[in-house]
């Protein structure tokens, strides 16, 4: 008999004040737990690896049909509770009612306790799993939400099924204390080279949330397409958005579409960072408005993949009217603090002209109350308060970026040869590029952001971001194929403490996620360096109702 079985005795302290029905249900849970097999997932199998894991094999918890999710009496906690219930109801078939209370206690179910305590930081949480219930404690709703993602991973893989599955929903006993290494952990999705609708973007947000990523950078404009409606310059979307690589129809987001994406992300504690690439990568804008071109002649739409040939006229005041209008509307639509101004691959402007353009745009962003982010090519320009550089180099020696950091800039690291998710896995990967090299899962995982760029102190690194450029990516299934399984590797670098970094341990933990992705109908690359289970359990009803291109292992 387990030590905690003593709670069932009527004379015990835990039994005082409990009804006969509550005691009977507690006895039933205890008996079921004693008969249940060990949890199929170990407490330390989580991705990203938690800061501290303390297993207690004698305290496994069996989630039962009468479980209740009790949350703190706070709307933010209640929202996370409803999200947890929505994750668990389809596969378990359990009702899992959510109720709020001043002092949430598991009482045989799950408690989400929003304490307001700052000890765990802005995103940290504590998870305690015992035979008599589960508790997630956090100082913020973001922390509770991340704890929910950990709880989700500790249940059997079939929990990802969209239809009820006959399974014992056993959680491994013990405790986890966890918080992120970096405040910026993101993915960039290029919707300009090929356009992806709102539903596809929301699905990508779900993938980020699963692995505790908290930034979605949307590359909204490029030579091939302009993807966001701007009321003051309507032809940007209607003309500039009417194309893509290869000559497809393109498309754009209405402002309502964009608000929906931003709100969906925010509900999952993800901040959207919009990018308007300037002064280059602007052929779509120039096609829509000839007045922005240096010679006053609108170029034809561009459907190829070359770079560096286009730019707005940096000597015209009309150009700065355009920039102010576009960034002003986008700032009003974007609650997050950052606007990304691009700045890369401007091959046809003299360095001094380029720097003056960037400096003026930085002032426009500051005037809107936002913080500027740019690709690291903006480094030579004068520093602006709070400026962030996104570094995508492939060699550690970059004295220009290091100098910008000495002048006050901070860095987001997106090294092209480790985090560019449009790179092929192997030479025969059917889509993607190889200009930065091949990036298998180990290459995505085995590097240290704190020591990557020479002359850049560790404390100036805000975090990491994995860009997915879409010159060769055309469907949601292809997005997922390029994201997974490399996305969890990036997530672990951004979240987990360096002390947990271990390739062999990571690939063993990652292997258990193949069955989860299959159950959820998510496409992924069956990377040979990961020891995937030979025959994962696949809930057949889920596969039958999914488009086959979205539930295929490749």
Coordinates of C-alpha atoms in Angstrom, one line a residue, residues 69-501:
X69 CA -10.0 21.2 -13.6
X70 CA -10.0 23.8 -10.8
X71 CA -8.3 27.1 -11.5
X72 CA -7.6 30.4 -9.6
X73 CA -10.4 32.9 -9.7
X74 CA -8.8 35.0 -12.4
X75 CA -10.0 35.3 -16.1
X76 CA -6.5 34.5 -17.4
X77 CA -6.3 31.3 -15.3
X78 CA -9.7 30.3 -16.4
X79 CA -8.7 30.8 -20.1
X80 CA -5.8 28.4 -19.6
X81 CA -8.0 25.9 -17.8
X82 CA -10.4 25.9 -20.8
X83 CA -7.5 25.4 -23.1
X84 CA -6.3 22.4 -21.1
X85 CA -9.8 20.9 -21.1
X86 CA -10.1 21.5 -24.9
X87 CA -6.8 19.6 -25.4
X88 CA -7.8 16.6 -23.3
X89 CA -11.5 16.2 -24.0
X90 CA -11.3 14.8 -27.6
X91 CA -9.1 11.8 -26.9
X92 CA -10.2 11.0 -23.4
X93 CA -13.9 11.6 -23.9
X94 CA -14.1 13.0 -20.4
X95 CA -16.2 16.1 -19.7
X96 CA -13.5 17.8 -17.6
X97 CA -15.5 20.7 -16.3
X98 CA -13.5 23.8 -15.5
X99 CA -14.3 25.8 -12.3
X100 CA -12.7 28.7 -10.6
X101 CA -12.1 29.1 -6.9
X102 CA -10.0 31.3 -4.6
X103 CA -7.8 28.4 -3.6
X104 CA -7.7 25.7 -6.3
X105 CA -6.8 22.2 -5.0
X106 CA -6.5 19.1 -7.2
X107 CA -9.1 17.0 -5.3
X108 CA -8.4 14.1 -7.5
X109 CA -8.2 16.2 -10.7
X110 CA -6.1 19.1 -11.9
X111 CA -5.5 22.4 -10.2
X112 CA -4.1 25.5 -12.0
X113 CA -2.9 27.9 -9.4
X114 CA -2.1 31.5 -10.5
X115 CA -0.2 32.8 -7.5
X116 CA 1.3 36.1 -8.8
X117 CA 4.6 35.0 -7.3
X118 CA 7.5 36.4 -9.2
X119 CA 9.9 33.6 -8.2
X120 CA 9.3 31.6 -11.4
X121 CA 9.7 34.6 -13.6
X122 CA 7.5 35.7 -16.5
X123 CA 7.0 32.3 -18.0
X124 CA 8.1 29.7 -15.4
X125 CA 5.9 27.1 -13.7
X126 CA 5.9 24.3 -11.2
X127 CA 4.2 21.0 -11.9
X128 CA 3.4 18.5 -9.1
X129 CA 1.9 15.1 -10.0
X130 CA 0.7 12.9 -7.1
X131 CA -1.6 10.0 -6.9
X132 CA -4.4 12.2 -5.6
X133 CA -4.1 15.0 -8.2
X134 CA -2.1 17.3 -10.3
X135 CA -1.2 20.9 -9.6
X136 CA 0.4 23.5 -11.9
X137 CA 1.6 26.7 -10.1
X138 CA 2.8 29.8 -11.9
X139 CA 3.1 33.5 -11.3
X140 CA 1.6 34.3 -14.7
X141 CA -0.9 32.9 -17.2
X142 CA 2.0 32.3 -19.6
X143 CA 3.6 30.1 -17.0
X144 CA 0.4 28.2 -16.4
X145 CA 0.1 27.7 -20.2
X146 CA 3.6 26.4 -20.5
X147 CA 2.9 24.0 -17.7
X148 CA -0.1 22.7 -19.5
X149 CA 2.1 21.9 -22.5
X150 CA 4.3 19.9 -20.3
X151 CA 1.3 18.1 -18.8
X152 CA 0.1 17.3 -22.3
X153 CA 3.5 15.7 -23.2
X154 CA 3.4 13.5 -20.0
X155 CA 0.1 11.8 -21.0
X156 CA 0.2 8.9 -23.5
X157 CA 0.7 9.9 -27.2
X158 CA -2.9 9.0 -28.0
X159 CA -4.0 12.2 -26.1
X160 CA -3.4 14.0 -29.4
X161 CA -6.2 12.1 -31.1
X162 CA -9.2 14.1 -32.2
X163 CA -11.6 11.3 -31.4
X164 CA -12.0 9.2 -28.2
X165 CA -9.3 6.5 -27.6
X166 CA -9.6 3.6 -25.2
X167 CA -6.5 4.3 -23.0
X168 CA -5.4 4.6 -19.4
X169 CA -4.5 8.3 -19.0
X170 CA -1.6 7.8 -16.5
X171 CA 0.8 10.7 -15.6
X172 CA 4.2 9.9 -14.1
X173 CA 4.5 11.0 -10.5
X174 CA 7.0 13.7 -9.3
X175 CA 7.6 17.4 -9.7
X176 CA 9.0 19.7 -12.4
X177 CA 10.3 23.2 -11.8
X178 CA 10.9 25.0 -15.1
X179 CA 11.5 28.4 -16.7
X180 CA 13.1 29.6 -20.0
X181 CA 16.7 30.4 -20.7
X182 CA 15.9 33.2 -23.1
X183 CA 12.9 35.6 -23.4
X184 CA 12.8 35.4 -27.2
X185 CA 12.1 32.0 -28.7
X186 CA 10.6 32.2 -32.1
X187 CA 10.0 31.1 -35.7
X188 CA 9.8 33.3 -38.8
X189 CA 7.3 32.3 -41.4
X190 CA 7.7 33.7 -44.9
X191 CA 4.2 34.3 -46.3
X192 CA 5.5 36.5 -49.1
X193 CA 7.3 34.1 -51.5
X194 CA 4.2 31.8 -51.2
X195 CA 1.1 32.9 -49.5
X196 CA -0.5 30.9 -46.7
X197 CA -4.0 31.5 -45.5
X198 CA -5.1 32.3 -42.0
X199 CA -5.9 28.7 -41.1
X200 CA -2.4 27.6 -42.0
X201 CA -0.8 30.3 -39.9
X202 CA -3.0 29.3 -37.0
X203 CA -1.8 25.7 -37.3
X204 CA 1.8 26.9 -37.2
X205 CA 1.0 28.9 -34.1
X206 CA -0.2 25.7 -32.5
X207 CA 3.1 24.0 -33.3
X208 CA 5.0 26.9 -31.6
X209 CA 2.8 26.7 -28.5
X210 CA 3.4 23.0 -28.2
X211 CA 7.1 23.6 -27.6
X212 CA 6.9 26.8 -25.6
X213 CA 8.0 29.1 -28.3
X214 CA 6.7 32.7 -27.8
X215 CA 7.4 34.7 -30.9
X216 CA 5.9 34.4 -34.4
X217 CA 7.8 36.7 -36.9
X218 CA 5.7 37.1 -40.1
X219 CA 7.7 38.1 -43.2
X220 CA 4.8 40.0 -44.8
X221 CA 6.4 41.6 -47.8
X222 CA 9.0 40.7 -50.5
X223 CA 9.6 41.0 -54.2
X224 CA 7.0 38.4 -55.0
X225 CA 4.1 39.6 -52.9
X226 CA 2.7 42.1 -50.4
X227 CA 0.5 40.3 -47.9
X228 CA -1.1 42.8 -45.6
X229 CA -3.9 45.3 -46.5
X230 CA -2.9 48.9 -45.9
X231 CA -5.9 51.3 -46.1
X232 CA -3.9 54.3 -47.1
X233 CA -2.1 52.4 -49.9
X234 CA -4.7 49.9 -51.0
X235 CA -2.9 48.8 -54.2
X236 CA -0.1 47.2 -52.1
X237 CA -2.4 44.3 -51.4
X238 CA -4.7 44.3 -54.5
X239 CA -1.9 44.6 -57.0
X240 CA 1.3 43.8 -55.0
X241 CA -0.3 40.8 -53.4
X242 CA -1.6 39.2 -56.6
X243 CA 1.3 36.9 -57.2
X244 CA 3.9 34.6 -55.7
X245 CA 6.9 32.5 -56.7
X246 CA 6.1 30.4 -59.8
X247 CA 3.2 32.6 -60.9
X248 CA 0.5 31.4 -58.5
X249 CA -2.4 33.6 -57.5
X250 CA -0.8 34.9 -54.2
X251 CA -3.2 36.6 -51.8
X252 CA -3.2 38.9 -48.8
X253 CA -4.5 39.3 -45.3
X254 CA -7.2 41.8 -44.6
X255 CA -6.7 43.8 -41.4
X256 CA -9.4 41.6 -39.8
X257 CA -7.4 38.5 -40.9
X258 CA -4.3 39.9 -39.3
X259 CA -6.1 40.8 -36.1
X260 CA -7.4 37.2 -35.9
X261 CA -3.8 35.8 -36.2
X262 CA -2.5 38.2 -33.6
X263 CA -5.4 37.4 -31.2
X264 CA -5.0 33.6 -31.7
X265 CA -1.3 33.9 -31.0
X266 CA -1.8 36.1 -27.9
X267 CA -4.3 33.6 -26.5
X268 CA -1.3 31.1 -26.6
X269 CA 1.1 33.6 -25.1
X270 CA 2.8 34.2 -28.5
X271 CA 3.7 37.7 -29.7
X272 CA 3.4 38.4 -33.4
X273 CA 6.3 40.4 -34.9
X274 CA 5.4 41.8 -38.4
X275 CA 8.1 42.5 -40.9
X276 CA 8.0 45.0 -43.7
X277 CA 11.2 44.5 -45.6
X278 CA 12.9 47.8 -46.5
X279 CA 14.4 49.4 -48.5
X280 CA 15.0 46.2 -50.6
X281 CA 12.9 43.2 -51.4
X282 CA 10.2 45.7 -52.5
X283 CA 9.4 44.8 -56.1
X284 CA 5.8 44.0 -55.2
X285 CA 5.3 47.4 -53.7
X286 CA 7.0 49.1 -56.7
X287 CA 4.7 47.2 -59.0
X288 CA 1.7 48.7 -57.1
X289 CA 3.1 52.2 -56.9
X290 CA 5.5 53.5 -59.5
X291 CA 6.0 56.7 -57.4
X292 CA 8.2 54.7 -55.0
X293 CA 10.6 53.6 -57.7
X294 CA 13.9 55.6 -58.4
X295 CA 12.9 56.1 -62.1
X296 CA 9.1 56.5 -61.7
X297 CA 8.4 53.3 -63.8
X298 CA 6.6 50.4 -62.2
X299 CA 8.4 47.1 -62.7
X300 CA 6.5 44.0 -63.8
X301 CA 5.5 41.5 -61.1
X302 CA 8.3 39.2 -60.1
X303 CA 7.8 35.4 -59.7
X304 CA 11.4 34.2 -59.5
X305 CA 13.7 33.7 -56.5
X306 CA 16.7 36.1 -57.1
X307 CA 17.4 38.8 -54.5
X308 CA 19.0 42.2 -54.2
X309 CA 17.7 44.0 -57.3
X310 CA 14.9 46.1 -56.0
X311 CA 14.7 49.1 -53.7
X312 CA 12.4 52.0 -52.9
X313 CA 13.8 55.5 -53.7
X314 CA 15.7 56.7 -50.6
X315 CA 15.9 60.3 -51.9
X316 CA 12.2 60.8 -52.2
X317 CA 10.0 62.2 -49.4
X318 CA 7.1 60.2 -50.9
X319 CA 9.0 57.1 -49.9
X320 CA 9.1 58.2 -46.2
X321 CA 5.4 59.1 -46.4
X322 CA 4.8 55.5 -47.6
X323 CA 7.0 54.0 -44.8
X324 CA 5.3 56.1 -42.1
X325 CA 1.8 55.2 -43.3
X326 CA 2.5 51.5 -43.6
X327 CA 4.3 51.2 -40.3
X328 CA 1.7 53.4 -38.6
X329 CA -1.2 51.2 -39.7
X330 CA 0.8 48.0 -38.8
X331 CA 1.7 49.4 -35.4
X332 CA -1.9 50.1 -34.6
X333 CA -2.8 46.5 -35.5
X334 CA 0.0 45.0 -33.5
X335 CA -0.1 45.0 -29.7
X336 CA 3.5 43.6 -29.4
X337 CA 6.3 46.0 -28.9
X338 CA 8.3 45.2 -32.0
X339 CA 8.3 46.2 -35.7
X340 CA 10.8 44.4 -38.0
X341 CA 12.1 46.6 -40.9
X342 CA 14.1 43.9 -42.7
X343 CA 17.1 45.6 -44.2
X344 CA 18.9 42.7 -45.8
X345 CA 20.3 42.2 -49.3
X346 CA 20.2 45.8 -50.6
X347 CA 22.9 45.4 -53.1
X348 CA 22.3 48.4 -55.3
X349 CA 22.4 51.3 -52.8
X350 CA 25.7 52.9 -51.6
X351 CA 26.5 52.1 -48.0
X352 CA 26.0 55.7 -46.8
X353 CA 22.7 56.1 -48.5
X354 CA 21.5 52.8 -47.1
X355 CA 22.6 53.8 -43.6
X356 CA 20.7 57.1 -43.7
X357 CA 17.6 55.4 -44.9
X358 CA 17.8 52.9 -42.0
X359 CA 18.4 55.6 -39.5
X360 CA 15.3 57.5 -40.7
X361 CA 13.1 54.5 -40.6
X362 CA 14.4 53.7 -37.1
X363 CA 13.2 57.1 -36.0
X364 CA 9.8 56.5 -37.6
X365 CA 9.5 53.2 -35.6
X366 CA 10.5 54.9 -32.4
X367 CA 7.9 57.7 -33.0
X368 CA 5.3 55.0 -33.2
X369 CA 6.2 53.8 -29.7
X370 CA 7.7 50.5 -31.0
X371 CA 11.1 48.9 -30.8
X372 CA 12.9 48.3 -34.1
X373 CA 14.2 44.9 -35.2
X374 CA 16.2 44.5 -38.4
X375 CA 18.4 41.8 -40.1
X376 CA 22.0 42.2 -39.0
X377 CA 22.8 44.2 -42.2
X378 CA 21.4 47.3 -40.5
X379 CA 24.3 47.1 -38.0
X380 CA 26.4 49.9 -39.5
X381 CA 23.6 52.4 -39.0
X382 CA 23.6 54.6 -35.9
X383 CA 22.2 53.0 -32.9
X384 CA 18.6 53.5 -31.9
X385 CA 17.3 53.0 -28.3
X386 CA 16.4 49.3 -27.8
X387 CA 17.5 48.3 -31.3
X388 CA 17.6 44.5 -32.0
X389 CA 19.6 42.9 -34.7
X390 CA 18.5 39.5 -36.1
X391 CA 21.8 37.7 -37.0
X392 CA 21.6 35.2 -39.8
X393 CA 25.3 34.7 -40.6
X394 CA 27.1 31.4 -41.1
X395 CA 30.5 32.3 -39.6
X396 CA 31.2 33.3 -36.1
X397 CA 33.5 36.2 -37.0
X398 CA 31.3 39.3 -37.6
X399 CA 33.1 42.5 -36.3
X400 CA 30.4 44.8 -37.7
X401 CA 27.7 43.1 -35.7
X402 CA 29.9 42.9 -32.6
X403 CA 30.5 46.7 -32.9
X404 CA 26.8 47.4 -33.1
X405 CA 26.4 45.3 -29.9
X406 CA 29.1 47.4 -28.2
X407 CA 27.0 50.5 -29.2
X408 CA 24.0 49.1 -27.5
X409 CA 22.2 46.6 -29.8
X410 CA 21.0 43.2 -28.7
X411 CA 20.8 40.1 -30.8
X412 CA 18.4 37.5 -31.9
X413 CA 20.4 34.5 -33.3
X414 CA 19.2 32.9 -36.5
X415 CA 22.4 31.4 -37.9
X416 CA 21.7 30.3 -41.4
X417 CA 23.6 27.0 -41.0
X418 CA 21.8 25.9 -37.9
X419 CA 18.3 27.5 -37.8
X420 CA 17.3 28.2 -41.4
X421 CA 14.5 25.6 -41.7
X422 CA 14.3 26.0 -45.5
X423 CA 17.6 24.2 -45.7
X424 CA 17.4 20.6 -46.8
X425 CA 17.9 17.8 -44.2
X426 CA 19.9 15.7 -46.6
X427 CA 21.0 16.0 -50.3
X428 CA 17.9 14.2 -51.4
X429 CA 15.4 16.2 -49.4
X430 CA 12.7 16.9 -52.1
X431 CA 12.3 20.6 -51.2
X432 CA 14.4 23.3 -49.7
X433 CA 17.9 24.8 -50.4
X434 CA 21.5 24.1 -49.4
X435 CA 23.3 27.4 -49.7
X436 CA 23.9 27.4 -45.9
X437 CA 24.6 23.7 -45.8
X438 CA 22.5 20.7 -44.9
X439 CA 20.7 21.0 -41.5
X440 CA 19.7 17.7 -40.0
X441 CA 18.3 17.5 -36.5
X442 CA 21.6 17.3 -34.8
X443 CA 23.0 20.4 -36.6
X444 CA 19.9 22.3 -35.5
X445 CA 20.5 21.2 -31.9
X446 CA 24.2 21.2 -31.4
X447 CA 25.3 24.8 -30.9
X448 CA 25.2 27.3 -28.1
X449 CA 23.6 30.7 -28.7
X450 CA 25.6 32.3 -25.8
X451 CA 28.9 31.6 -27.5
X452 CA 28.1 31.7 -31.2
X453 CA 29.1 35.1 -32.4
X454 CA 32.6 36.3 -31.6
X455 CA 32.9 39.4 -29.5
X456 CA 29.2 39.3 -28.5
X457 CA 28.7 38.9 -24.7
X458 CA 26.2 36.2 -23.7
X459 CA 24.0 38.7 -21.8
X460 CA 23.3 40.7 -25.1
X461 CA 21.7 37.6 -26.7
X462 CA 17.9 37.9 -26.4
X463 CA 17.3 34.4 -27.8
X464 CA 16.9 32.5 -31.0
X465 CA 14.6 32.3 -34.0
X466 CA 14.3 29.8 -36.8
X467 CA 13.3 31.3 -40.2
X468 CA 11.3 29.3 -42.7
X469 CA 11.7 30.9 -46.1
X470 CA 9.2 29.6 -48.6
X471 CA 10.6 29.9 -52.2
X472 CA 10.2 26.1 -52.5
X473 CA 7.5 25.5 -49.8
X474 CA 4.0 25.6 -51.1
X475 CA 1.6 23.8 -48.8
X476 CA 0.9 23.4 -45.1
X477 CA 2.2 19.8 -45.2
X478 CA 5.5 21.1 -46.6
X479 CA 5.7 23.7 -43.8
X480 CA 5.3 20.9 -41.3
X481 CA 7.8 18.7 -43.0
X482 CA 10.4 21.4 -42.8
X483 CA 9.5 22.4 -39.2
X484 CA 9.5 18.9 -37.7
X485 CA 11.5 17.5 -36.1
X486 CA 13.9 20.4 -36.2
X487 CA 11.5 22.9 -34.4
X488 CA 11.8 21.1 -31.0
X489 CA 15.6 21.3 -31.3
X490 CA 15.4 25.0 -31.7
X491 CA 12.9 25.2 -28.9
X492 CA 15.1 23.4 -26.5
X493 CA 18.0 25.7 -27.2
X494 CA 15.9 28.7 -26.4
X495 CA 14.2 27.3 -23.3
X496 CA 16.4 24.7 -21.5
X497 CA 19.4 25.5 -19.3
X498 CA 22.8 24.6 -20.9
X499 CA 23.3 21.9 -18.2
X500 CA 20.6 19.8 -19.8
X501 CA 22.1 20.0 -23.3

